CSV table of C-alpha atoms in Angstrom, one decimal:
chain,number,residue,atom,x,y,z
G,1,UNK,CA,93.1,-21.7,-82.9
G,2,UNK,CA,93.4,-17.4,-82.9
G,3,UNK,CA,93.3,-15.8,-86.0
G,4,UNK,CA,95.3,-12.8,-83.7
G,5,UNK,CA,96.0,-11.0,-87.1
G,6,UNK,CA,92.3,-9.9,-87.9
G,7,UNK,CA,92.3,-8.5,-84.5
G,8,UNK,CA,92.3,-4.9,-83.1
G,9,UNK,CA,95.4,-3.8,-80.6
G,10,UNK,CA,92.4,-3.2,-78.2
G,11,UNK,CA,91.6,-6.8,-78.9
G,12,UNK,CA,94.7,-8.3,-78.5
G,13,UNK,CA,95.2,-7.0,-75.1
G,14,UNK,CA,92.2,-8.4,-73.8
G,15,UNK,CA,93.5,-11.5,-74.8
G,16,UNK,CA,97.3,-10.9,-73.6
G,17,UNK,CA,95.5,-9.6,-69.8
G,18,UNK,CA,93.7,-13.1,-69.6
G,19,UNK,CA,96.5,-15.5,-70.9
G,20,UNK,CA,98.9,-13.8,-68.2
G,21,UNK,CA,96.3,-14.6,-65.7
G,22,UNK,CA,96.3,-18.1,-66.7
G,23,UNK,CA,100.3,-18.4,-66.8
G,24,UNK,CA,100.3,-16.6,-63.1
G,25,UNK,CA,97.7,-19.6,-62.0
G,26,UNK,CA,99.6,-22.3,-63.8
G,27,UNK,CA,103.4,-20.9,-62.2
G,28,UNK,CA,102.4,-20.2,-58.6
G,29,UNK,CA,99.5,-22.9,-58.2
G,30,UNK,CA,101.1,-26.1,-59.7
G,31,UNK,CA,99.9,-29.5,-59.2
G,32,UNK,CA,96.2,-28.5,-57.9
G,33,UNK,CA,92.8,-28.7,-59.5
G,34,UNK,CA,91.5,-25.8,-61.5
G,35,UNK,CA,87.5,-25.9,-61.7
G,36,UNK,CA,85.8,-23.7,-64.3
G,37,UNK,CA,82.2,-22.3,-63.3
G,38,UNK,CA,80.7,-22.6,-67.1
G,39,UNK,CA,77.0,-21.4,-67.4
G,40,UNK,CA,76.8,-21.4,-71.2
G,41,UNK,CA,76.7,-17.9,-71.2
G,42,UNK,CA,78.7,-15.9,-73.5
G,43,UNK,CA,81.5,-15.1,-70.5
G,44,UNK,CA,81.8,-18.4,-69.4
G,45,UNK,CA,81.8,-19.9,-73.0
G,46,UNK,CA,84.5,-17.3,-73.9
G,47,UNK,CA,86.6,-18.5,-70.5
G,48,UNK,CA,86.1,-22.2,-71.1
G,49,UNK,CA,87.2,-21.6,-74.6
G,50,UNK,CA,90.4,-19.5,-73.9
G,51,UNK,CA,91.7,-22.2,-70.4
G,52,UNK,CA,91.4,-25.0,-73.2
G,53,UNK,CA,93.2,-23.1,-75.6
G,54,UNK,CA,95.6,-22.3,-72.8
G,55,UNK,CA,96.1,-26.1,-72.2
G,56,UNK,CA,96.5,-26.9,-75.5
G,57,UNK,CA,99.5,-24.6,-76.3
G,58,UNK,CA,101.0,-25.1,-72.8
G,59,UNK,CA,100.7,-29.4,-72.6
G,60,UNK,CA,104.7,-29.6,-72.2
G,61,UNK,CA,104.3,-26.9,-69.1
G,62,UNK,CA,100.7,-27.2,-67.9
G,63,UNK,CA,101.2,-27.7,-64.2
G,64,UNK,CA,96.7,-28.5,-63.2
G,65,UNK,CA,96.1,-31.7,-61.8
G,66,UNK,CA,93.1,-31.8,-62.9
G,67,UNK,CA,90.1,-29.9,-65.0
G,68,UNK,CA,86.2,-29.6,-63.6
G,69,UNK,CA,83.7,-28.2,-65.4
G,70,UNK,CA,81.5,-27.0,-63.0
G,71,UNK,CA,77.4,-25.9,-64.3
G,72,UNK,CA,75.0,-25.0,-62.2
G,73,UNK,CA,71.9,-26.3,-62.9
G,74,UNK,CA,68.9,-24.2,-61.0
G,75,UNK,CA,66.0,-26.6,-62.2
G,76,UNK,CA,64.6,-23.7,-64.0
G,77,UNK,CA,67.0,-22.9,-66.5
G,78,UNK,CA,65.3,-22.3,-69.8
G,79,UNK,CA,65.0,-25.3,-71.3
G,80,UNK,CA,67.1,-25.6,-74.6
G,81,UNK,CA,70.2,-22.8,-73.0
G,82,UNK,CA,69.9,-26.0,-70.3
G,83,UNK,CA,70.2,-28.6,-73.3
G,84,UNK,CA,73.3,-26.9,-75.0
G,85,UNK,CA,74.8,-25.7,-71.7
G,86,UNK,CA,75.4,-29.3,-71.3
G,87,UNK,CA,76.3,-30.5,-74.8
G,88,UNK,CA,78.8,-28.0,-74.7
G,89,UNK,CA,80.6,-29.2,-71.3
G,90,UNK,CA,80.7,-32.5,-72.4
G,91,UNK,CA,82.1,-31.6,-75.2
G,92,UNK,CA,84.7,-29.6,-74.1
G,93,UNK,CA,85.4,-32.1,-71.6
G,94,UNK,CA,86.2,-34.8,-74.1
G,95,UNK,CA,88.3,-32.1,-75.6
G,96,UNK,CA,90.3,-31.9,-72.6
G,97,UNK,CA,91.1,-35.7,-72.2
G,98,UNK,CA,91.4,-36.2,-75.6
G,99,UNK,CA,94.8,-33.6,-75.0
G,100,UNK,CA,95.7,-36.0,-72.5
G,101,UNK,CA,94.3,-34.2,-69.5
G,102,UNK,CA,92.2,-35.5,-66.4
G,103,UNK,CA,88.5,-33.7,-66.7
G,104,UNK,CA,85.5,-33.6,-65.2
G,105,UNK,CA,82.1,-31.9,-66.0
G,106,UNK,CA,80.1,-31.7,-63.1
G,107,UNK,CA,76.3,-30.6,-62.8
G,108,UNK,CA,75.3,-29.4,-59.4
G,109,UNK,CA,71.1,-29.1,-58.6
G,110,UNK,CA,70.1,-27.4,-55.1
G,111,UNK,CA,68.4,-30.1,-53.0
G,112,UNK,CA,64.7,-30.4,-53.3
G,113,UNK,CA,63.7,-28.4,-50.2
G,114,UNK,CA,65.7,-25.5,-51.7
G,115,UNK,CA,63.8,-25.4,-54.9
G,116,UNK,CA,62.0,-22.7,-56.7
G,117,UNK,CA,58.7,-24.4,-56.6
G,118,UNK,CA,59.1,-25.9,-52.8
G,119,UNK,CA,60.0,-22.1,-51.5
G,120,UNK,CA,57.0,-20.7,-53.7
G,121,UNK,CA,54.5,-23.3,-52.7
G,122,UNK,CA,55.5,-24.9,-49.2
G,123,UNK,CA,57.1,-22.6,-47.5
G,124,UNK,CA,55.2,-19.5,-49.5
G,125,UNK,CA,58.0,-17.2,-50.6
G,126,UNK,CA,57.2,-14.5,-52.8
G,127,UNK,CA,59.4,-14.5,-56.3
G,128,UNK,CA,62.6,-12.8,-55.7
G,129,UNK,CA,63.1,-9.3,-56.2
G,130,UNK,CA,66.3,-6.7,-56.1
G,131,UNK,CA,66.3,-6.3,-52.5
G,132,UNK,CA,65.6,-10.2,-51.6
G,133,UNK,CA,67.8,-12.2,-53.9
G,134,UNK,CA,67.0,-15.5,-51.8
G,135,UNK,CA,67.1,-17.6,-55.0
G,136,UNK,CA,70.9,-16.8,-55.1
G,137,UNK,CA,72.0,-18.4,-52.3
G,138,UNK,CA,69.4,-21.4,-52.4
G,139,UNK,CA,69.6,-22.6,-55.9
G,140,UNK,CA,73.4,-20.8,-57.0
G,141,UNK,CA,75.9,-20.6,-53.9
G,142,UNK,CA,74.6,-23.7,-51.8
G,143,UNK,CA,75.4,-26.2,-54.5
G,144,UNK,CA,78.1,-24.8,-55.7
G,145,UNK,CA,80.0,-24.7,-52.5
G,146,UNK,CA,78.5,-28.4,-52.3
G,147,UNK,CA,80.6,-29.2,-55.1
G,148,UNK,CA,83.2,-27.6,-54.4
G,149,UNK,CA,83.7,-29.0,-51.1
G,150,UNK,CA,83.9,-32.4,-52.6
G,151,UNK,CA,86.1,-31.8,-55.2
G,152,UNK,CA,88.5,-30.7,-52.5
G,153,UNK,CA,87.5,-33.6,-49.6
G,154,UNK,CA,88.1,-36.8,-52.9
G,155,UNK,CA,91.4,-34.5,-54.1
G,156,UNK,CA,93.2,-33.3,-50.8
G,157,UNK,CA,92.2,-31.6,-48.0
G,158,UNK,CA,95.4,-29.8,-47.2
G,159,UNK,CA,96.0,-27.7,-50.8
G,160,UNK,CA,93.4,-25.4,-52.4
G,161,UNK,CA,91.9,-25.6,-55.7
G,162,UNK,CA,91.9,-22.8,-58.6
G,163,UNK,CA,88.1,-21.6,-59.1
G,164,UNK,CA,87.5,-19.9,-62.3
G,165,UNK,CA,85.1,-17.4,-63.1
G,166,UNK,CA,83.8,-15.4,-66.0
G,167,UNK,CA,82.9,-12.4,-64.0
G,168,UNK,CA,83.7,-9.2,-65.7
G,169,UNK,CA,83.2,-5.1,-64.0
G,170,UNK,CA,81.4,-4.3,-67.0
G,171,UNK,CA,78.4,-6.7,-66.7
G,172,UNK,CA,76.1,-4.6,-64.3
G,173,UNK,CA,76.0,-2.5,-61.8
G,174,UNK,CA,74.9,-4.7,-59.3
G,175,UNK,CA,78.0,-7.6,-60.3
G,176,UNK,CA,80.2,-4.3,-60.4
G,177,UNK,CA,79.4,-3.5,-57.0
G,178,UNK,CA,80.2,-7.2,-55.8
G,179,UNK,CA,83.4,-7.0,-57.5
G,180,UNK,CA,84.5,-4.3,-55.8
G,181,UNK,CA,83.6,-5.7,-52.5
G,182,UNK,CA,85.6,-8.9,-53.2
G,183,UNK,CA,88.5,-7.6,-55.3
G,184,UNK,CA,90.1,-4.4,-56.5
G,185,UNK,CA,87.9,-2.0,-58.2
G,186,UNK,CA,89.0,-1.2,-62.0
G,187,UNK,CA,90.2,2.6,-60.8
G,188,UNK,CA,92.7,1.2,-58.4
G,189,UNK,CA,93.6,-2.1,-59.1
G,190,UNK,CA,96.3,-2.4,-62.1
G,191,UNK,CA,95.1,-4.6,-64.6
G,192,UNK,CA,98.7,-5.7,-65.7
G,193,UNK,CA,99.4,-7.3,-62.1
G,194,UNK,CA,97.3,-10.4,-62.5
G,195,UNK,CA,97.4,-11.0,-58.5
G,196,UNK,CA,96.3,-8.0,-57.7
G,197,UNK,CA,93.7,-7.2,-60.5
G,198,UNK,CA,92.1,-10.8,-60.9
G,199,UNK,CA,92.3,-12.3,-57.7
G,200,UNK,CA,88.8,-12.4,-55.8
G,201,UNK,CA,87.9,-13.5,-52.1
G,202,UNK,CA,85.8,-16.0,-50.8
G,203,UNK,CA,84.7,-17.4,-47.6
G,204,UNK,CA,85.4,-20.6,-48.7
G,205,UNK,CA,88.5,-22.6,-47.1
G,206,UNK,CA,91.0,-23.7,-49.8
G,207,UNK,CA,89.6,-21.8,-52.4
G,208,UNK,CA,91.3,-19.7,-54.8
G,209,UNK,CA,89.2,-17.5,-56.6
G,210,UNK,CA,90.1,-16.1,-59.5
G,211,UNK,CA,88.3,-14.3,-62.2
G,212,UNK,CA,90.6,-13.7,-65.7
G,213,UNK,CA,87.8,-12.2,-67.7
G,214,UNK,CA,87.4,-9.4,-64.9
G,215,UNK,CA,88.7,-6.4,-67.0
G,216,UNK,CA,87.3,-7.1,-70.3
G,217,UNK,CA,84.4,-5.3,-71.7
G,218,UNK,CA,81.2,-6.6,-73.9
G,219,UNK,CA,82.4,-5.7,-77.1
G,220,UNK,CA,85.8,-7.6,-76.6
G,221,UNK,CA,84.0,-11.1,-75.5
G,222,UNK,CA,82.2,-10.6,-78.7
G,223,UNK,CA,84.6,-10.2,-81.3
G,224,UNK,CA,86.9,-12.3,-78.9
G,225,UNK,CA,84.1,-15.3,-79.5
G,226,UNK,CA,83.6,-14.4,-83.2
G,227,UNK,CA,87.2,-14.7,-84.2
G,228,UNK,CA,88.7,-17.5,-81.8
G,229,UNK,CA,88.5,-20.5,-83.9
G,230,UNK,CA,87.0,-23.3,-81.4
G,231,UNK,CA,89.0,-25.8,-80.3
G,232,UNK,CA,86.6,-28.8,-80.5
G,233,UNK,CA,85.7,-27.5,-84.3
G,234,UNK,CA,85.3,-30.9,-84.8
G,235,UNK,CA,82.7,-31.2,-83.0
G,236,UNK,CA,79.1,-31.4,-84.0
G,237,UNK,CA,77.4,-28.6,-81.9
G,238,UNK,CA,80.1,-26.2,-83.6
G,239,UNK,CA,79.2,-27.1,-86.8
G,240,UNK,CA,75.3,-27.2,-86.0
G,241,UNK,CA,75.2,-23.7,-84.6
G,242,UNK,CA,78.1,-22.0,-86.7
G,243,UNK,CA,80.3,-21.1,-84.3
G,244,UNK,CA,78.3,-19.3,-81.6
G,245,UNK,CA,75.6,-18.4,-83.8
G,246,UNK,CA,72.8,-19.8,-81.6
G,247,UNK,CA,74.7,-17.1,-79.0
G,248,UNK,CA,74.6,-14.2,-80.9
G,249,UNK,CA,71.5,-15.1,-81.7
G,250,UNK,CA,69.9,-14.7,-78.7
G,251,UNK,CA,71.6,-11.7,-77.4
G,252,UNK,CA,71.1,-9.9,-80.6
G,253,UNK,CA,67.7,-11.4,-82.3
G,254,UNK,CA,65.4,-8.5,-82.8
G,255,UNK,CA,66.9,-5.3,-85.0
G,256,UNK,CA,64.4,-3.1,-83.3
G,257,UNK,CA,65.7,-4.6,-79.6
G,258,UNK,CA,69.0,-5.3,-80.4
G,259,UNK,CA,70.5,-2.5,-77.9
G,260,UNK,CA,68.2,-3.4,-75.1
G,261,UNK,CA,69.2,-7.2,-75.9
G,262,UNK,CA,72.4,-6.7,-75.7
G,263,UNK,CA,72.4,-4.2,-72.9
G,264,UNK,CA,70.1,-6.0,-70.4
G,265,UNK,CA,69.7,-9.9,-71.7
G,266,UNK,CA,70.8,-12.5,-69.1
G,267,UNK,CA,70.1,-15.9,-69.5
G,268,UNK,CA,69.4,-18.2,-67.0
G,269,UNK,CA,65.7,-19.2,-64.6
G,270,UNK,CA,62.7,-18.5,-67.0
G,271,UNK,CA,61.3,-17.0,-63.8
G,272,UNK,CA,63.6,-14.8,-62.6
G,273,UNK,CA,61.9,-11.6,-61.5
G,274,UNK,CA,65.1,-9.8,-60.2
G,275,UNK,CA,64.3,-7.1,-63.3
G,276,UNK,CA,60.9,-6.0,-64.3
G,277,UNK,CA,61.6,-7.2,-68.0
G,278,UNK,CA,63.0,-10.4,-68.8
G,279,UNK,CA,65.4,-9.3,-71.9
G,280,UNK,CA,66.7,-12.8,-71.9
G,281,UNK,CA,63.0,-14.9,-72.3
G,282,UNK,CA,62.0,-12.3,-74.9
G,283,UNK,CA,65.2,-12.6,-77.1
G,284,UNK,CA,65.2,-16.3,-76.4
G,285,UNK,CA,61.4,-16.2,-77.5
G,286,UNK,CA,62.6,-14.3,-80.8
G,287,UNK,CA,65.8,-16.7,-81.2
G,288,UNK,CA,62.6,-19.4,-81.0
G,289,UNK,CA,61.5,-18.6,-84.2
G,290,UNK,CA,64.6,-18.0,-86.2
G,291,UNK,CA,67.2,-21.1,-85.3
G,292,UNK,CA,66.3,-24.7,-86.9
G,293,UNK,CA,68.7,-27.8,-85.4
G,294,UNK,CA,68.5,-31.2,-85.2
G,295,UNK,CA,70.8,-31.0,-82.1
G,296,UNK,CA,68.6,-29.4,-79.3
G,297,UNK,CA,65.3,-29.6,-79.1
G,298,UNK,CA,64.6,-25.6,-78.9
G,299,UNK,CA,60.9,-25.9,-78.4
G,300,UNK,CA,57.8,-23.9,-79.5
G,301,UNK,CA,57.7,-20.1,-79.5
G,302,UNK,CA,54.7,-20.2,-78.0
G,303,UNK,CA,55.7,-22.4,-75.5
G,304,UNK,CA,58.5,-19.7,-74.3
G,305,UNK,CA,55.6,-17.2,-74.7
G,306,UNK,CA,53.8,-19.0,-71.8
G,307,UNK,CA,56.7,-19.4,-69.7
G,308,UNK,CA,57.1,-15.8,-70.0
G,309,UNK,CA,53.0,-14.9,-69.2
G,310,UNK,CA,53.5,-17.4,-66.4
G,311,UNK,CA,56.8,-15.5,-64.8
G,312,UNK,CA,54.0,-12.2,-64.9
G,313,UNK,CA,51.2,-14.1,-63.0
G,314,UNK,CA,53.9,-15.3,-60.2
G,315,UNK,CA,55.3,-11.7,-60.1
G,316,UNK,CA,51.3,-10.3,-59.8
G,317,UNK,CA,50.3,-12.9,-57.1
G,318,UNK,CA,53.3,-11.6,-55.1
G,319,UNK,CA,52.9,-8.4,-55.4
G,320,UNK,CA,49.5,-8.9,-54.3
G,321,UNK,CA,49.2,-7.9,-50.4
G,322,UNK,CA,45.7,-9.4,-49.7
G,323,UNK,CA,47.6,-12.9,-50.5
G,324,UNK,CA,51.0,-12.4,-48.1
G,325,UNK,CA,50.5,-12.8,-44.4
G,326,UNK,CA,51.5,-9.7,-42.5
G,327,UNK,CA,55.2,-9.5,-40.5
G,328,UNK,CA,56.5,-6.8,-37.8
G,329,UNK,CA,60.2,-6.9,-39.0
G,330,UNK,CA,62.1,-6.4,-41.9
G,331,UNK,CA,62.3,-4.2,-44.7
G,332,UNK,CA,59.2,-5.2,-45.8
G,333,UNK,CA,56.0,-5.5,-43.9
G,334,UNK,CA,54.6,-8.4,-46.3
G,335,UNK,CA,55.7,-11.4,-45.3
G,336,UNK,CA,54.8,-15.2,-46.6
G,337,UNK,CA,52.0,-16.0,-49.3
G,338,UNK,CA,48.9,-16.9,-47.7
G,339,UNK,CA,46.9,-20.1,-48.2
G,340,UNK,CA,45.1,-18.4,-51.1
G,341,UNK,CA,48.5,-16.8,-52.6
G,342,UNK,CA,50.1,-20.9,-52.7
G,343,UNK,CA,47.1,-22.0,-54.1
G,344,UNK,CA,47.4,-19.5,-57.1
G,345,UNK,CA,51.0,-20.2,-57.4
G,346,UNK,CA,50.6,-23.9,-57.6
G,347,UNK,CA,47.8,-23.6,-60.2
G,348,UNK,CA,50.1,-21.5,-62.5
G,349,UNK,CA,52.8,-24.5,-62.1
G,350,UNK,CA,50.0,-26.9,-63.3
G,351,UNK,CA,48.7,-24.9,-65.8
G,352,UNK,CA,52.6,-24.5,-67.6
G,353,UNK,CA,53.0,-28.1,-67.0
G,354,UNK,CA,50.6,-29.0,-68.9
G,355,UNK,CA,50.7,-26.8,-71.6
G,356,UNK,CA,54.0,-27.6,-72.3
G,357,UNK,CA,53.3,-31.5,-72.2
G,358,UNK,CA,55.9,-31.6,-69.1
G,359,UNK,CA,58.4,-30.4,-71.3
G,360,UNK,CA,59.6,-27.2,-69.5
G,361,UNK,CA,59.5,-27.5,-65.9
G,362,UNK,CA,62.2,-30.0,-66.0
G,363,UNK,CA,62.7,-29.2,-62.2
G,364,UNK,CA,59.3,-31.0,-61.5
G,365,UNK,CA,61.3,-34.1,-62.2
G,366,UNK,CA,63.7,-34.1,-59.3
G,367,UNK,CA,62.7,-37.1,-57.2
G,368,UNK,CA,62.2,-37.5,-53.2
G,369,UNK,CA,65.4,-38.7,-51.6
G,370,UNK,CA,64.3,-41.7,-49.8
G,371,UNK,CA,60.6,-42.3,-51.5
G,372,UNK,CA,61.4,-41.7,-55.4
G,373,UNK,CA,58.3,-39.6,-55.7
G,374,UNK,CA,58.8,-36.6,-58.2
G,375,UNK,CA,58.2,-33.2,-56.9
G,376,UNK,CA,55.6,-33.3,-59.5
G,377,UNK,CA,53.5,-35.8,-58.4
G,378,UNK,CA,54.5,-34.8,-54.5
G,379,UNK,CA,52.9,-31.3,-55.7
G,380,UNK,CA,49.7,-32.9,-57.9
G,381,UNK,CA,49.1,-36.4,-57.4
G,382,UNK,CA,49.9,-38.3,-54.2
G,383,UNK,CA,47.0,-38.6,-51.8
G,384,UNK,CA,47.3,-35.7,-50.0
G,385,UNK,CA,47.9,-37.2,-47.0
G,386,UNK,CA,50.7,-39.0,-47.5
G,387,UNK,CA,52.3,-36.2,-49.6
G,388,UNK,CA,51.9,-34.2,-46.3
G,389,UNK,CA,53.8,-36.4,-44.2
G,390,UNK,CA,56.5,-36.6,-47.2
G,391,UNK,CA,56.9,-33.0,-46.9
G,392,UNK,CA,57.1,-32.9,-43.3
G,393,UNK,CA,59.6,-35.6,-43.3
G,394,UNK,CA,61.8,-33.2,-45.9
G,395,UNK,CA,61.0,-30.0,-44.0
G,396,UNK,CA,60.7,-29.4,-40.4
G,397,UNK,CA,60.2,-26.0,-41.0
G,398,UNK,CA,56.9,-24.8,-39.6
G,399,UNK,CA,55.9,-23.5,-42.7
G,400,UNK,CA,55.8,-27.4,-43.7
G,401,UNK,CA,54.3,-28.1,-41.1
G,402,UNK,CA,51.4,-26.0,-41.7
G,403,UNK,CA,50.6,-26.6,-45.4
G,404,UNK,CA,47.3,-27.4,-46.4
G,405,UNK,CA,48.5,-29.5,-49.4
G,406,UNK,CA,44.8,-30.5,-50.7
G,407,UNK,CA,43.7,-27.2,-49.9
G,408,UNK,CA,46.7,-25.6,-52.3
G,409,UNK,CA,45.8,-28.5,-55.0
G,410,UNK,CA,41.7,-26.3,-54.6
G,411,UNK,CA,42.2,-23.5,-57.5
G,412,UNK,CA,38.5,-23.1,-57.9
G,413,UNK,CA,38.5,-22.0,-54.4
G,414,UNK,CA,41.6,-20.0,-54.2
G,415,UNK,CA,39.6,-18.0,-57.5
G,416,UNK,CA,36.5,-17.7,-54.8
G,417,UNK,CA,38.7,-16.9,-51.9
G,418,UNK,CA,40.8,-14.0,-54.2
G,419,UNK,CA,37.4,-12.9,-55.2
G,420,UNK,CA,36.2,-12.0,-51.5
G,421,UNK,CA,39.9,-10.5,-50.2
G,422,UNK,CA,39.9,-8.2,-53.2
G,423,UNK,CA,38.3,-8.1,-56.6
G,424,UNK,CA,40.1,-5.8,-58.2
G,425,UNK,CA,42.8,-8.6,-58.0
G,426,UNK,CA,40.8,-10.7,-58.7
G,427,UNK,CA,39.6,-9.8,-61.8
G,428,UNK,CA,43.5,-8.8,-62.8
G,429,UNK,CA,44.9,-12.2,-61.8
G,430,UNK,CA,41.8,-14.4,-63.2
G,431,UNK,CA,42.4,-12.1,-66.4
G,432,UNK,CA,46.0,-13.1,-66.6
G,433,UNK,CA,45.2,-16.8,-66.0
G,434,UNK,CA,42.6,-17.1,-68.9
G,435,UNK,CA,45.7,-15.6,-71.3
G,436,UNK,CA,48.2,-18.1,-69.9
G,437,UNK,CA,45.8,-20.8,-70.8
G,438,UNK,CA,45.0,-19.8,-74.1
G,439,UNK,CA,48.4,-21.0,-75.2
G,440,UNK,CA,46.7,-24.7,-74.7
């Protein structure tokens, strides 16, 4: 499975700091669950590749009780990462039973009140920015811990479970910080005493956090990925994509972009608006155009193009005082979207969906809990009556309370309404809503 003897010293190190981690979980947490947080990502790839190397070499010795593969699926992941995000877990999982382990892969989803497009549209959130991260907690750490909670209420309530994380220092400044609030910074913690260096808090009961990628840099995941020979290599998304081809791909697509690629692409909602740019949608854009598979389905260019156009428009309609209601606290004295500001917002969601054929906001899919109705047709098509009592029935905020649902479902007037408030907006808003459309 390595080919160690192509590898740098540097290399090999990396490798030896992560495979004591593992040995440290496997000796002082026997019998116990060990659930891997896999995104798809390149870290989380690399991790779920080196714990099933791990337990192949160690099947006499392995002491987990159990493996879970745990993705987080936000609803608004882009679309073909999504697809091969979860070829690849149950992939790997077959892998793991096929060695004669239990395994598990697991897709958690944040409840319907929690997502993107009910916080945007019923209770009128603005899209997420540096300093209000509320997507985090909503569609990442709630269903996660949701998960988790289970996995240790069906296994046993009185041990803990091994979480496994791909976190590494190096990744940004912002993960560096939350590193160092939850675990030793890289100055003083010693990367050869695996307790010490890789061991992270959490507020959650039972949980042992633990993240053996912490101390690695870019450059070793990399050549780490490029020369670990797969363990599935059987299987047919390795030989499909070439390894991690379709990986490299998107992280380094464009020669002229390469560097900002690799320096600032993340992968993961089409609409995050945490950065200005979106490295990862433009590199996944260029990727687009290059990568031909029968396995995935990785859409049109153009398509991406619009979802990108689309993540603009929601970032300009929240940026937009004249549609946020005024607030007396906080950091910030804009508060909600307005009536008018929704209205926009849920136009731009009708727009994408049907440029795209439905084929993008899978999200829009996710069904009422006790009426079946889509959020799609909740948001478009149910008489607007009964889709308001639907909502209130889901919501008691008082922000559900108050929607106007057929009101929100009015984008001529929400144009007309924009145009009285403030037509320089206006005319920048209505200007970026003719482009999106011209990707019909």
């Amino acid at each position: 499975m390595r080919e160690e003897k192509h590898m740098s010293g540097m290399h090999l190190l990396a490798l030896e700091q992560v495979e004591r981690a593992l040995t440290y979980i496997n000796r002082h947490y026997p019998n116990i669950p060990w659930v891997i947080a896999f995104s798809g990502g390149k870290d989380s790839t690399l991790l779920l590749h080196l714990i099933i190397d791990f337990l192949s070499k160690h099947k006499e010795s392995c002491t987990c009780d159990c493996i879970y593969i745990l993705y987080n699926d936000t609803l608004g992941e882009i679309p073909f990462l999504r697809e091969l995000a979860l070829i690849t877990g149950t992939k790997a999982r077959e892998y793991i039973e096929d060695m004669g382990y239990d395994a598990s892969f697991i897709r958690t989803e944040p409840t319907i009140v929690d997502t993107f497009y009910w916080r945007m549209i019923i209770r009128g959130y603005p899209v997420p920015n540096y300093k209000f991260r509320w997507c985090v907690m909503l569609l990442k750490i709630l269903p996660t811990r949701k998960a988790l909670r289970i996995i240790i209420k069906e296994y046993d309530e009185k041990k803990p479970i091994v979480l496994l994380v791909g976190t590494r220092e190096d990744e940004s400044k912002w993960r560096s910080g939350a590193l160092k609030k939850r675990g030793r910074s890289v100055a003083t913690a010693d990367p050869m005493n695996v307790i010490e260096s890789h061991l992270l808090e959490t507020d959650l009961r039972n949980v042992i956090k633990i993240a053996p990628l912490r101390f690695l840099r870019e450059e070793h995941v990399w050549r780490l990925l490029e020369r670990l020979t797969p363990p599935w290599a059987d299987a047919s998304i390795i030989r499909e994509f070439n390894g991690y081809a379709i990986l490299r791909a998107l992280y380094f697509s464009s020669d002229e972009l390469a560097e900002r690629y690799r320096t600032h692409a993340r992968f993961g909602c089409w609409y995050c608006t945490v950065s200005k740019k979106h490295f990862g949608l433009l590199a996944a854009i260029d990727a687009a155009k290059q990568i031909k598979t029968s396995l995935i389905d990785i859409g049109s260019p153009e398509h991406l193009k619009a979802l990108l156009s689309a993540r603009e428009l929601l970032m300009c309609i929240s940026n937009t005082p004249k549609l946020r209601q005024v607030k007396r606290r906080g950091y910030s004295r804009l508060g909600p979207l307005n009536d008018v500001g929704k209205a926009l917002v849920l136009n731009v969601f009708r727009v994408i969906d049907n440029i795209t054929n439905r084929r993008l906001l899978y999200g829009l899919a996710l069904k009422t809990p006790v009426h079946g109705i889509s959020l799609r047709d909740l948001l478009f098509k149910v008489n607007a009556e009964k889709a308001y009592d639907i909502i209130v029935s889901l919501d008691g905020s008082e922000r559900a309370r108050n929607v106007k649902i057929e009101l929100l479902r009015d984008d001529v007037w929400a144009l007309k309404e924009l145009k009285k408030l403030d037509r320089d907006a206006f005319n920048r808003i209505n200007r970026m809503l003719m482009r999106l459309q011209s990707f019909v």
